[in-house]
GROMACS .gro file of C-alpha atoms in nm:
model
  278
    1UNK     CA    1  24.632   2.731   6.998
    2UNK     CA    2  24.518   2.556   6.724
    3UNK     CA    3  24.462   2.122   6.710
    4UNK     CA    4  24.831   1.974   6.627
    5UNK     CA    5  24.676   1.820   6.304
    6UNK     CA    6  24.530   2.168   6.158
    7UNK     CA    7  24.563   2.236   5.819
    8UNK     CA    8  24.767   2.560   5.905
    9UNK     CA    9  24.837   2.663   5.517
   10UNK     CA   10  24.469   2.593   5.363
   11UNK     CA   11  24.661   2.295   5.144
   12UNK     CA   12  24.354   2.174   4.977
   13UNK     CA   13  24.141   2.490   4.916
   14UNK     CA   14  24.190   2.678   4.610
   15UNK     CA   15  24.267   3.091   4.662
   16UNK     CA   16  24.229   3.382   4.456
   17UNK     CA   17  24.457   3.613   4.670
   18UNK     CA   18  24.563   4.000   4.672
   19UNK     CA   19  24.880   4.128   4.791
   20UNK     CA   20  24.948   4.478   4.926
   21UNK     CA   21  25.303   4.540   5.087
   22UNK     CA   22  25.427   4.840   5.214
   23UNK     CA   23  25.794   4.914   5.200
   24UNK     CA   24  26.019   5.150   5.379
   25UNK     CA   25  26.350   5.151   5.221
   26UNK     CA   26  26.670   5.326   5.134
   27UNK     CA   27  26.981   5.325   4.814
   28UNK     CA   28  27.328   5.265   4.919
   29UNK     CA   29  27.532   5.325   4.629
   30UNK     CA   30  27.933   5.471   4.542
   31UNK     CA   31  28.029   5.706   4.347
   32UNK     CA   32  27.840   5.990   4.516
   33UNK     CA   33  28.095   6.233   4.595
   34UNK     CA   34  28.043   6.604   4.489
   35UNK     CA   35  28.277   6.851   4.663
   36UNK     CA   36  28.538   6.791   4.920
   37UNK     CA   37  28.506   7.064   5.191
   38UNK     CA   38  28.876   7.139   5.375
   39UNK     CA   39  28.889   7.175   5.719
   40UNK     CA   40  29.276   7.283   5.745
   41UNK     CA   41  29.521   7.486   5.499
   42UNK     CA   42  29.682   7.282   5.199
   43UNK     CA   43  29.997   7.085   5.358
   44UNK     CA   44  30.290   6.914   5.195
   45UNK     CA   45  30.385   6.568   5.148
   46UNK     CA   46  30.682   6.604   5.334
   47UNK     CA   47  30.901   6.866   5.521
   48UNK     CA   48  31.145   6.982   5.265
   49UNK     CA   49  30.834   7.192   5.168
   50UNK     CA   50  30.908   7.121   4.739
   51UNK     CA   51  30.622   6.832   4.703
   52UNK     CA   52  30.327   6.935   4.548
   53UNK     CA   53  30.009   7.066   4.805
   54UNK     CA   54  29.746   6.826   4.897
   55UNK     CA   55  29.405   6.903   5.022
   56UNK     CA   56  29.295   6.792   5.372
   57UNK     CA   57  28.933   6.777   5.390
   58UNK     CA   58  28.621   6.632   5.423
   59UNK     CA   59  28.459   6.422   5.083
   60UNK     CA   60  28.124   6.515   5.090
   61UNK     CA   61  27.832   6.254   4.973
   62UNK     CA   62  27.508   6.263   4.818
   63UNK     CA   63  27.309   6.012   5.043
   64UNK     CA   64  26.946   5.903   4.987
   65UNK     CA   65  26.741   5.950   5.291
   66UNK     CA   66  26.458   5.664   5.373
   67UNK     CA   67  26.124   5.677   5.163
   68UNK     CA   68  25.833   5.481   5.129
   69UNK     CA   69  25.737   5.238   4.823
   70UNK     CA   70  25.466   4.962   4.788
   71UNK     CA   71  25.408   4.571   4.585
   72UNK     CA   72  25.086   4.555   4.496
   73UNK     CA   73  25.014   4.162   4.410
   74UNK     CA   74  24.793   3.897   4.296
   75UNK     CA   75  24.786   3.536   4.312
   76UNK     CA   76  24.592   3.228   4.223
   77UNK     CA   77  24.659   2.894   4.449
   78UNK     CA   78  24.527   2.588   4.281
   79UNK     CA   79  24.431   2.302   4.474
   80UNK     CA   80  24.507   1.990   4.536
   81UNK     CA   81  24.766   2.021   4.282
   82UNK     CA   82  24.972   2.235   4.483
   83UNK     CA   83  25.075   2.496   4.256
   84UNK     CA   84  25.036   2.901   4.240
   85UNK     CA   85  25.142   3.195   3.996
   86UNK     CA   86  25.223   3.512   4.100
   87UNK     CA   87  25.190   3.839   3.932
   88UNK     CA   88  25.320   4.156   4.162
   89UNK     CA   89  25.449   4.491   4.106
   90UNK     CA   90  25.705   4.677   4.292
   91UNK     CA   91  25.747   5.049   4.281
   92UNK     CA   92  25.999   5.248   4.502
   93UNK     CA   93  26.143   5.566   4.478
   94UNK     CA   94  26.407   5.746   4.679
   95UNK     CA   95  26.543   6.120   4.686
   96UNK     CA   96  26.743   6.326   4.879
   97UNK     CA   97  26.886   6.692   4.896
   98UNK     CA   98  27.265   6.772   5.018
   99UNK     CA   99  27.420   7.107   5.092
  100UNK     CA  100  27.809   7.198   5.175
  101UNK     CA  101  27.954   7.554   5.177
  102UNK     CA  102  28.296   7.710   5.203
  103UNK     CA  103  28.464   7.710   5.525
  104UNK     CA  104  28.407   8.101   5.688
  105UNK     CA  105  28.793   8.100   5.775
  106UNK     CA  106  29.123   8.048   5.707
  107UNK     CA  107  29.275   7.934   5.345
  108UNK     CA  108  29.041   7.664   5.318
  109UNK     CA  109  28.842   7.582   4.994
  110UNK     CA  110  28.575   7.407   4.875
  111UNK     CA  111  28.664   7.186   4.579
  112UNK     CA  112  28.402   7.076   4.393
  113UNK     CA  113  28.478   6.682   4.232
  114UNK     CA  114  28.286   6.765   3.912
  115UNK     CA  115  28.426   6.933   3.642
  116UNK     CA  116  28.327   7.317   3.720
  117UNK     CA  117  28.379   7.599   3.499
  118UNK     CA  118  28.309   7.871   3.746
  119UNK     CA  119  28.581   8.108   3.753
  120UNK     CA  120  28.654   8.194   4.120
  121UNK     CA  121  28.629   8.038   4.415
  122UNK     CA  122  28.353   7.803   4.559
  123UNK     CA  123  28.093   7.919   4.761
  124UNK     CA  124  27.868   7.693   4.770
  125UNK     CA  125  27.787   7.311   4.597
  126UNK     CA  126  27.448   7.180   4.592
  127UNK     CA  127  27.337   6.826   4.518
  128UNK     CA  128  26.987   6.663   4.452
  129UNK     CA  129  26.958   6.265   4.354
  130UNK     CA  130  26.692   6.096   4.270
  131UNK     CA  131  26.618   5.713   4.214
  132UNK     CA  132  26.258   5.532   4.028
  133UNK     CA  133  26.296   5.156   4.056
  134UNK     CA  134  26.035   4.934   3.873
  135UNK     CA  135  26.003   4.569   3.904
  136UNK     CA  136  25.688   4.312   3.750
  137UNK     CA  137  25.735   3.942   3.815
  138UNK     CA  138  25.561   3.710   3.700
  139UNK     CA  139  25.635   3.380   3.900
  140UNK     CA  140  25.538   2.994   3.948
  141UNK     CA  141  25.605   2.819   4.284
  142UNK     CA  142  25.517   2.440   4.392
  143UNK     CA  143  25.402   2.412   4.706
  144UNK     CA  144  25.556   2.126   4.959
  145UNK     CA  145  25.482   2.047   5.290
  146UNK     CA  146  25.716   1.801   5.443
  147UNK     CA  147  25.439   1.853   5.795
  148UNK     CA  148  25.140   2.016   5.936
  149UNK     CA  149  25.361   2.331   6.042
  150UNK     CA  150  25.570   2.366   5.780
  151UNK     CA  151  25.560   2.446   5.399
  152UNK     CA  152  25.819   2.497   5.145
  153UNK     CA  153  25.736   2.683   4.806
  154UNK     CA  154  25.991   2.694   4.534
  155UNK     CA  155  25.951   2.931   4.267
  156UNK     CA  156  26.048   3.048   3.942
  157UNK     CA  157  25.976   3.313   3.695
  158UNK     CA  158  26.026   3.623   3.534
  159UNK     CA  159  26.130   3.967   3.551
  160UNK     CA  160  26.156   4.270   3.366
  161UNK     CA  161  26.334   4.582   3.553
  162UNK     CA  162  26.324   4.939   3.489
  163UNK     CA  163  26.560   5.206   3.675
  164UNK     CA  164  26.683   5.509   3.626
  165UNK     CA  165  26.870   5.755   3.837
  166UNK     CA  166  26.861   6.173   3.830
  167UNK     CA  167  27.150   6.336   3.974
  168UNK     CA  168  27.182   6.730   3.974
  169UNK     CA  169  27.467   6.908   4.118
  170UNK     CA  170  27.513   7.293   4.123
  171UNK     CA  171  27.845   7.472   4.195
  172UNK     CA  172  27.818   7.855   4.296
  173UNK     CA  173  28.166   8.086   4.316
  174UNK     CA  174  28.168   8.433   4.531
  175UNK     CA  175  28.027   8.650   4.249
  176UNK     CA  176  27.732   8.378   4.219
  177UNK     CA  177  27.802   8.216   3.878
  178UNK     CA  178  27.706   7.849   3.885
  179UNK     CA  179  27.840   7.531   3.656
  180UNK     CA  180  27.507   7.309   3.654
  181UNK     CA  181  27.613   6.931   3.641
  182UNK     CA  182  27.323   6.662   3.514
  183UNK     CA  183  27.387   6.301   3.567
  184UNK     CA  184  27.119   6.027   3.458
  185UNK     CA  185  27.146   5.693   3.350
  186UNK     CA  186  26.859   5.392   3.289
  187UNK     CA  187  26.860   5.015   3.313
  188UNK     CA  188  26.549   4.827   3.139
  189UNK     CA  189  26.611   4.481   3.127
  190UNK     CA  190  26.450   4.144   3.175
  191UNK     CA  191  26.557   3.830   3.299
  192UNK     CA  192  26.485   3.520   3.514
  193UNK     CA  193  26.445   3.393   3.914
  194UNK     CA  194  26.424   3.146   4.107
  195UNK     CA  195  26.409   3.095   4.458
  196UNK     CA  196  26.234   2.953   4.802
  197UNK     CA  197  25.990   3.056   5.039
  198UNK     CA  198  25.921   2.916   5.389
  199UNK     CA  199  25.688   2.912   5.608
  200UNK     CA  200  25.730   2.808   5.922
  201UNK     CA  201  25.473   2.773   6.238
  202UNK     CA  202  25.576   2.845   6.604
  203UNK     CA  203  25.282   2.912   6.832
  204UNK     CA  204  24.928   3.066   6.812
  205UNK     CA  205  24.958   3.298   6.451
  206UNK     CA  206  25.300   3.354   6.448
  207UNK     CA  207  25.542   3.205   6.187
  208UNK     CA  208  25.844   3.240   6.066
  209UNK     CA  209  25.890   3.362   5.700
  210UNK     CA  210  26.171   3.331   5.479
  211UNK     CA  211  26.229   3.412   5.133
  212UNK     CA  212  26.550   3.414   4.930
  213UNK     CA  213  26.564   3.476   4.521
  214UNK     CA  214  26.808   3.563   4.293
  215UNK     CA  215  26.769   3.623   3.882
  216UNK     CA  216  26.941   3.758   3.591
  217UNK     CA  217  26.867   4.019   3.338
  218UNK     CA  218  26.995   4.180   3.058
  219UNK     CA  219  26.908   4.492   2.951
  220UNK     CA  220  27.023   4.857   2.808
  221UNK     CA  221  27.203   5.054   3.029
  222UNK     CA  222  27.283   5.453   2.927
  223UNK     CA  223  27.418   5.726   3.118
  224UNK     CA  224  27.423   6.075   3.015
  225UNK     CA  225  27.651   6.381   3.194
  226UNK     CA  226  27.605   6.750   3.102
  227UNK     CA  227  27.786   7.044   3.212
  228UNK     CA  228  27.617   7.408   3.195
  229UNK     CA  229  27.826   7.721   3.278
  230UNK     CA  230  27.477   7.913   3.438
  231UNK     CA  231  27.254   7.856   3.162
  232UNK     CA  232  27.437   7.859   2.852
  233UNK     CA  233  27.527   7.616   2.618
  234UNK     CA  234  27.665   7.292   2.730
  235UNK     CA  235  28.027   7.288   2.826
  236UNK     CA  236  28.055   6.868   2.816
  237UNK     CA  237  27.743   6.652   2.701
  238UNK     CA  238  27.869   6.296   2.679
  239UNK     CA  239  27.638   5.989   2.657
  240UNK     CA  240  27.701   5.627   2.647
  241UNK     CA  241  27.521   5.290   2.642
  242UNK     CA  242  27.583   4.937   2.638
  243UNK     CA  243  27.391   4.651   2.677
  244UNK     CA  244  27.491   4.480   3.028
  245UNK     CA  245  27.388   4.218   3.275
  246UNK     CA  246  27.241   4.279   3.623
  247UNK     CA  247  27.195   4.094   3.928
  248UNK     CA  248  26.923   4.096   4.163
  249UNK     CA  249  26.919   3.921   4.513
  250UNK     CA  250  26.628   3.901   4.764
  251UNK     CA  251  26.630   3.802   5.087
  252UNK     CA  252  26.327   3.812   5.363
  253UNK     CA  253  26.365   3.708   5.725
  254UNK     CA  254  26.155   3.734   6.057
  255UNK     CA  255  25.865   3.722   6.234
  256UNK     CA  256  25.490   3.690   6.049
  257UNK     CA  257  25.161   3.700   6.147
  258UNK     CA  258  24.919   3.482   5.991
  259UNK     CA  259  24.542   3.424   6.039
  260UNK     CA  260  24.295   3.157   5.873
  261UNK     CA  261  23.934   3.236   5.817
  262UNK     CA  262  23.619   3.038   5.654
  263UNK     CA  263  23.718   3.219   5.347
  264UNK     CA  264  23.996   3.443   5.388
  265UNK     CA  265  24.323   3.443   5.558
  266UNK     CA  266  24.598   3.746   5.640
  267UNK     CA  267  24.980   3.727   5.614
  268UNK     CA  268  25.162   4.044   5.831
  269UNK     CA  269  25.515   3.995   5.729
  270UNK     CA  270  25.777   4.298   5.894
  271UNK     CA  271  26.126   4.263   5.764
  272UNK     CA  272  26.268   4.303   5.351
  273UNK     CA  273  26.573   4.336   5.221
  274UNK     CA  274  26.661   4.398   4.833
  275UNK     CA  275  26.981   4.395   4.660
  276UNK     CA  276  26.988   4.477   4.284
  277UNK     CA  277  27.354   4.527   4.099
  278UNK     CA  278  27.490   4.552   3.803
   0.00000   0.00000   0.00000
């Protein structure tokens, strides 16, 4: 345990750190449907049996599975003036494969909820997504420490983002003919933060760490959707762009692990959460 009057945060000696963070993460987004698989026979609206049919089914999604990304960092903590700039990279990347297939009995379809130019049936639809997300800050903060186990940093800054998204889905009909559907679109903007970190100190090397930031960009957004009957020429091929504002929220909360040494010191920090929208 260290002596209540410890100087906990190294206030007065001046740090040339590095940063390495490893992140385990995953995209919830809308708009992911691809093919709505029924699991009973068309019905009717009602029981005089003239309204128009209606499909009863399942909506099947294109999910992203959990993947691994990584913030690579450094910083420079002058003292006693109780300042410190930030540069840090973050790179993640997220992917996932989805499969759905006609029901084996009854009149039930699968409906794809692309366009499709395939000219029976549905067999098969077959979706792949994949995310890149991109993120350098550069960032100021002022270091405060109202006591010995506490310190506040507020920080500004800014940020330039780039993202992009790959989407790819396949529809195959009974006599395997396939409509190939491409969806992409790209954000690269830049913008500005701010925000506050915390660092609190409980007992013998654990703290706890909060950080919450928010910023705005603006930046280029363009999405591009083709349509391929197998491999010929391009049924649709639409693009569009805009240039658009973005939102991006951070927010870090739990338990860290922090160790001073004659020269060095560790931070262990175990919980992240992003939020970036346009």
């Amino acid at each position: 345990e260290p002596a209540w009057d410890a100087d906990l945060f190294r206030k007065d000696v001046q740090c040339l750190g590095a940063h390495v963070s490893f992140l385990y993460w995953t995209v919830d987004t809308p708009g992911l449907d691809y093919a709505v698989q029924m699991q009973n026979p068309a019905g009717r609206d009602n029981a005089d049996g003239l309204s128009p049919s209606y499909i009863q089914g399942n909506i099947q999604n294109a999910g992203y599975n959990m993947d691994p990304g990584v913030r690579l960092a450094l910083s420079y903590y002058r003292a006693p003036r109780n300042w410190e700039v930030w540069g840090q990279y973050t790179r993640l990347t997220a992917r996932c494969s989805n499969h759905a297939g006609k029901p084996s009995e009854g009149p039930v379809f699968l409906t794809g909820t692309w366009p499709q130019v395939t000219p029976l049936p549905l067999s098969g639809a077959h979706s792949y997504i994949h995310m890149n997300y991109n993120v350098f800050d550069l960032l100021v903060d002022r270091n405060f420490h109202p006591n010995d186990h506490l310190r506040l940093r507020m920080l500004g800054g800014a940020m330039v983002a780039w993202i992009d998204q790959n989407w790819f889905v396949k529809y195959t009909d009974s006599s395997n003919n396939n409509t190939n559907i491409q969806n992409f679109w790209r954000f690269i903007g830049a913008g500005l933060q701010a925000g506050i970190m915390v660092d609190w100190f409980w007992t013998t090397d654990i703290y706890v760490t909060a950080v919450f930031s928010s910023g705005a960009l603006m930046g280029s957004y363009v999405n591009n959707s083709k349509v391929q009957f197998n491999t010929q020429t391009p049924v649709q091929d639409s693009h569009y762009s805009k240039i658009l504002p973005a939102m991006t929220m951070r927010a870090m909360f739990g338990p860290s692990w922090q160790i001073n040494f004659t020269n060095w010191f560790w931070i262990i920090f175990f919980f992240n959460i992003f939020f970036f929208f346009f």
